[in-house]
Amino acid sequence: MQHRYYCLWGDEGKKFESNPLLFKEIYRELGAPESEIWDGYYSLQELNIDENLRSILRRCLPDERISFDTGERFYHSVGRGSMEYARLLENERIRIVDAVIYPREEEIECIFRELKDVAEIITYGGGTSVTGGIIPSGKRRYAVSLDTRNLDFFRVDERSMVLEAGAGIRGPDLEDMLEKKGLTLGNFPESFLYSTVGGWIATNAAGQESNRYGKIKDMLLGIKMVSPAGTFTDHVVPAESAFFRVSDIATGSEGAFGIITRAWLKLHKRPEKLYFRSYMYRGFSEGIEALRRLFTSGRSPMVSRLSDERETFLSLLAIRESLATGIFKFYLKSRGVLENGSLMIIVDDRNISLDGGVSLGSMPSRYWMKTRYDRPYMYNELLKHGIVAETIETSVTWGEVERLYSNVKKSFQDALNDLRINGTIMCHASHEYVSGTALYFTFLFYAENERERYLKILRRSVMNSILESGGSISHHHGIGTYLGDEFMKYKGKQYEMIRILKNYLDPDNMLNPGVLQ
Amino acid sequence: MQHRYYCLWGDEGKKFESNPLLFKEIYRELGAPESEIWDGYYSLQELNIDENLRSILRRCLPDERISFDTGERFYHSVGRGSMEYARLLENERIRIVDAVIYPREEEIECIFRELKDVAEIITYGGGTSVTGGIIPSGKRRYAVSLDTRNLDFFRVDERSMVLEAGAGIRGPDLEDMLEKKGLTLGNFPESFLYSTVGGWIATNAAGQESNRYGKIKDMLLGIKMVSPAGTFTDHVVPAESAFFRVSDIATGSEGAFGIITRAWLKLHKRPEKLYFRSYMYRGFSEGIEALRRLFTSGRSPMVSRLSDERETFLSLLAIRESLATGIFKFYLKSRGVLENGSLMIIVDDRNISLDGGVSLGSMPSRYWMKTRYDRPYMYNELLKHGIVAETIETSVTWGEVERLYSNVKKSFQDALNDLRINGTIMCHASHEYVSGTALYFTFLFYAENERERYLKILRRSVMNSILESGGSISHHHGIGTYLGDEFMKYKGKQYEMIRILKNYLDPDNMLNPGVLQ
Ligand SMILES: Cc1cc2nc3c(=O)[nH]c(=O)nc-3n(C[C@H](O)[C@H](O)[C@H](O)COP(=O)(O)OP(=O)(O)OC[C@H]3O[C@@H](n4cnc5c(N)ncnc54)[C@H](O)[C@@H]3O)c2cc1C
Ligand SMILES: Cc1cc2nc3c(=O)[nH]c(=O)nc-3n(C[C@H](O)[C@H](O)[C@H](O)COP(=O)(O)OP(=O)(O)OC[C@H]3O[C@@H](n4cnc5c(N)ncnc54)[C@H](O)[C@@H]3O)c2cc1C
């Protein structure tokens, strides 16, 4: 029997730093226990080694790039999605891959050939999928996790500002190397510390600075993809008029079309100086309207994030108490925005100022930037108290924001009432466009058991409400194994086109068969 | 017998205004006659009406949206490509469509059904294709030109800055309506006066302000495409992570995948004030390096155009003589850039200034803007003197610009020498990116006959040289019927993916079969 730490995110040792009042308030509201009910460990039996599978894999790979280790297989079988957590927390059984492999680019073709009739292959980048994207489906005899770690080339063409990067490179390795040259790719998802270039492309990720640098799709000059049907490589050119290219269809293909082995990406000079600004608006609608005016008039700060009243309230609660924060709250109160205020954060290399809100100076915005990869640690804490946190995001045109937002809140509340459990939902707008914005909903609920069942119902109510209100099925998380039915419905007739290419690229349905049903 | 005016471009009456010295110099250099040898008319027989085809079309369309008129059929059978001109000029026979139809959106499905076994359908937007994109292939019993003129809806959502536009809307109609609201789409190809929204998408066009607004692909929020396999409509959302969408594959599909009937596009506020700047560089390389420094450091003016020495020389020659131009030329001479200077034009709503060049103030740049749709009239003039003008464009990363540029010039010269004819080639860089630029080559040659044969050889030598030097097969003109072989070679394995989707969308190969061979 092994005990494996599996609390949401990052280092086992690291704790989320905040005013204890925050957690107290959440436990009180959700009726959750103040003491931990889970230590974050999952128990599993030592796993068997399948000798047949081992001998097949050895035809393509040396032993050091094949692993049957229980821990490695376990960690390669669960992503960072709440459905996974709900199961782990209740120590339910989960499906675990039969092997993990770490191939080089030139070994992939052999792997496809040899596993064709026996295994599903799940490409694994950083494993930060929040939609069950790296979970084995059990649809074939074996499940093999193909970890892209050894796809780690890196070449910078400073003259043309082109980066050639292996799919397995993680955020910090990439940006550290670029920083030395004064350059940046500009993709900073909250999962930056662990996620990979290949994962970004396969999910069409959006970094926190997407207003400036775009989604990963906008950064691509081309990719190389190896699939069972063969290898496809784009010409590395600034732009083309020549039908579509493999990067057009592989972006967002979540391991179902082929393995993205490398990419050519646009680089940028790092901004020299950043300006931080923060505002408090009298409610989410007012803040949204300020964002709309900003973006429709063509000004677009690198980062703009607007929290709704609920998220703002909890953020303020998280601030540790001191004389300074006392004065700060007094100021907010005097300006009428302590209750029902909506916090806006702006970061840019120009000094953009907004109107209509109460200026809070640079501090909240600086603080956000400094802790921008820390929020997930908060969920670790909650999970240990039996609380599941889920995030569901969408994008919607400005004209539909209000309606979508209130519909989602209402259906979430209705679902809670039906289920007779306690929960709360909050939202922020980030990733803005001329035509609209992404909306990122976070909801929490407490239950003593059956968390997976509750989660499914709550997820569905939120997602249906998004789709009925004109939102996209996902702005950046992707489909994964969680959204199969909704995806088919969302795509309608277009699903056929995707299926046609899938059948061509992967005729044996060996690549991530849980994703594209 | 009918005589149809078919001189390259625009109004029959309009002439290209320039100093006669320009034409004198070109005729001298190419050994072309100083007097006109062609009046711009093409003679053709009155065409027959096929009663069988008429009765088929009547099943879907009322008579007023079906035409068998000789003139209409003629104009719908030749685009604006030099290969067409070369034939017309020598009064060679050309293939002419059997009917022209002007359907509404809801009639298209019926047309596909009824023509399935008998006709090829060539979608016709503005007919400004320069790659033979609207020429009938003769591969099926009938050829029908489907003119999109009646796809003319128009709706502006100012709140979300979304334009819904029918595929048949032409540049001026679109921008005039938007201008009244202080808005712009921002797509201004040189063919703006005649080309359509659907044509722009089908060729992935690039307007002259693409540095700011992107190619048409970057402007799309979604499209609707009707194809023999069914109708595909995108969700109109700012961004998505959900595999690919129909706009990803239909952009650049040149009428071979389906008929794009409408599109949703991003709008922008019109810039309030424009700054015009012009510079003369000591040669094309120096100018390219200035552009590279500008764009790689993240500054990107709305328009930046750099002419090579040859194009600059001819532009200066075109200026009418006066005291002012005398002084101007004296100034250039005194700064050492009268000979071998390379002219750069900058237009932006910020006052961007460049270094390394001799500033020429705003005049050349303003003049370019004022006459930005006039250049094609110059070709009318040349054609009447037996001179064929061709344009071939590409895009390439900064690191490869010099090599590509000199390779192309050399192979063009070699080809001329082999053919023992006179010609000249020039180039400008426009449509710049962080990673590189588009290069637009114009070449002229004179011959007394066999112009089509010469043209093919010259085109091929230029195109091969581009492809061998790492350029794209096209930055914005597309493939059309001219580049079939080169396209297959360029796409390599990726050609299969395109073919798979083609077979699904158009199983009877009825849509523009001349384009995707
Ligand atoms: C705390 C947290 C915060 C997050 N914040 C963001 C955010 O701000 N923005 C955002 O966009 N996402 C975010 N995500 C989601 C996730 O990080 C992204 O989807 C990320 O792009 C996944 O990268 P990865 O390398 O971890 O891929 P994985 O999770 O390993 O894989 C994701 C999917 O892509 C496939 N895949 C991976 N690599 C390849 C490859 N080389 N070729 C083909 N398929 C491949 C996998 O099979 C899987 O289907 C967040 C996740 C967490 C847990
Ligand atoms: C003088 C001149 C200057 C030019 N300058 C530029 C320039 O600056 N930038 C640029 O990008 N191009 C330029 N072009 C090329 C041409 O104008 C573009 O390709 C333009 O986008 C074509 O639009 P159109 O409406 O005329 O399409 P057409 O020429 O009618 O058609 C072009 C192709 O698209 C297909 N098509 C048209 N409409 C649809 C539809 N609704 N659905 C599906 N398929 C369709 C046709 O079948 C054909 O294959 C220029 C051409 C000329 C003659």
XYZ file of N, CA, C and O in Angstrom, chain A residues 20 120 218-219 229 236 256 335 343:
36
model
N -6.631 34.335 8.310
C -7.475 33.180 8.645
C -8.968 33.491 8.560
O -9.784 32.591 8.389
N -4.383 2.749 -25.868
C -4.666 4.160 -26.068
C -3.428 4.930 -25.597
O -2.720 4.508 -24.678
N -2.436 32.732 -31.415
C -1.962 33.954 -32.057
C -0.440 34.052 -32.064
O 0.128 34.895 -32.738
N 0.195 33.227 -31.257
C 1.653 33.297 -31.131
C 2.359 32.354 -32.099
O 3.564 32.408 -32.246
N -1.177 9.027 -38.937
C -1.227 9.175 -40.400
C 0.068 9.727 -40.980
O 0.245 9.736 -42.200
N 7.642 27.896 -41.781
C 7.779 28.954 -40.780
C 7.854 30.296 -41.492
O 8.922 30.750 -41.909
N -5.827 14.516 -29.423
C -6.659 13.580 -30.177
C -6.273 13.481 -31.646
O -6.702 12.574 -32.348
N -15.923 55.997 0.552
C -16.239 56.214 -0.860
C -17.430 55.366 -1.313
O -17.772 55.326 -2.497
N -13.516 44.913 -7.733
C -12.106 45.308 -7.836
C -11.546 45.092 -9.241
O -11.674 44.013 -9.801
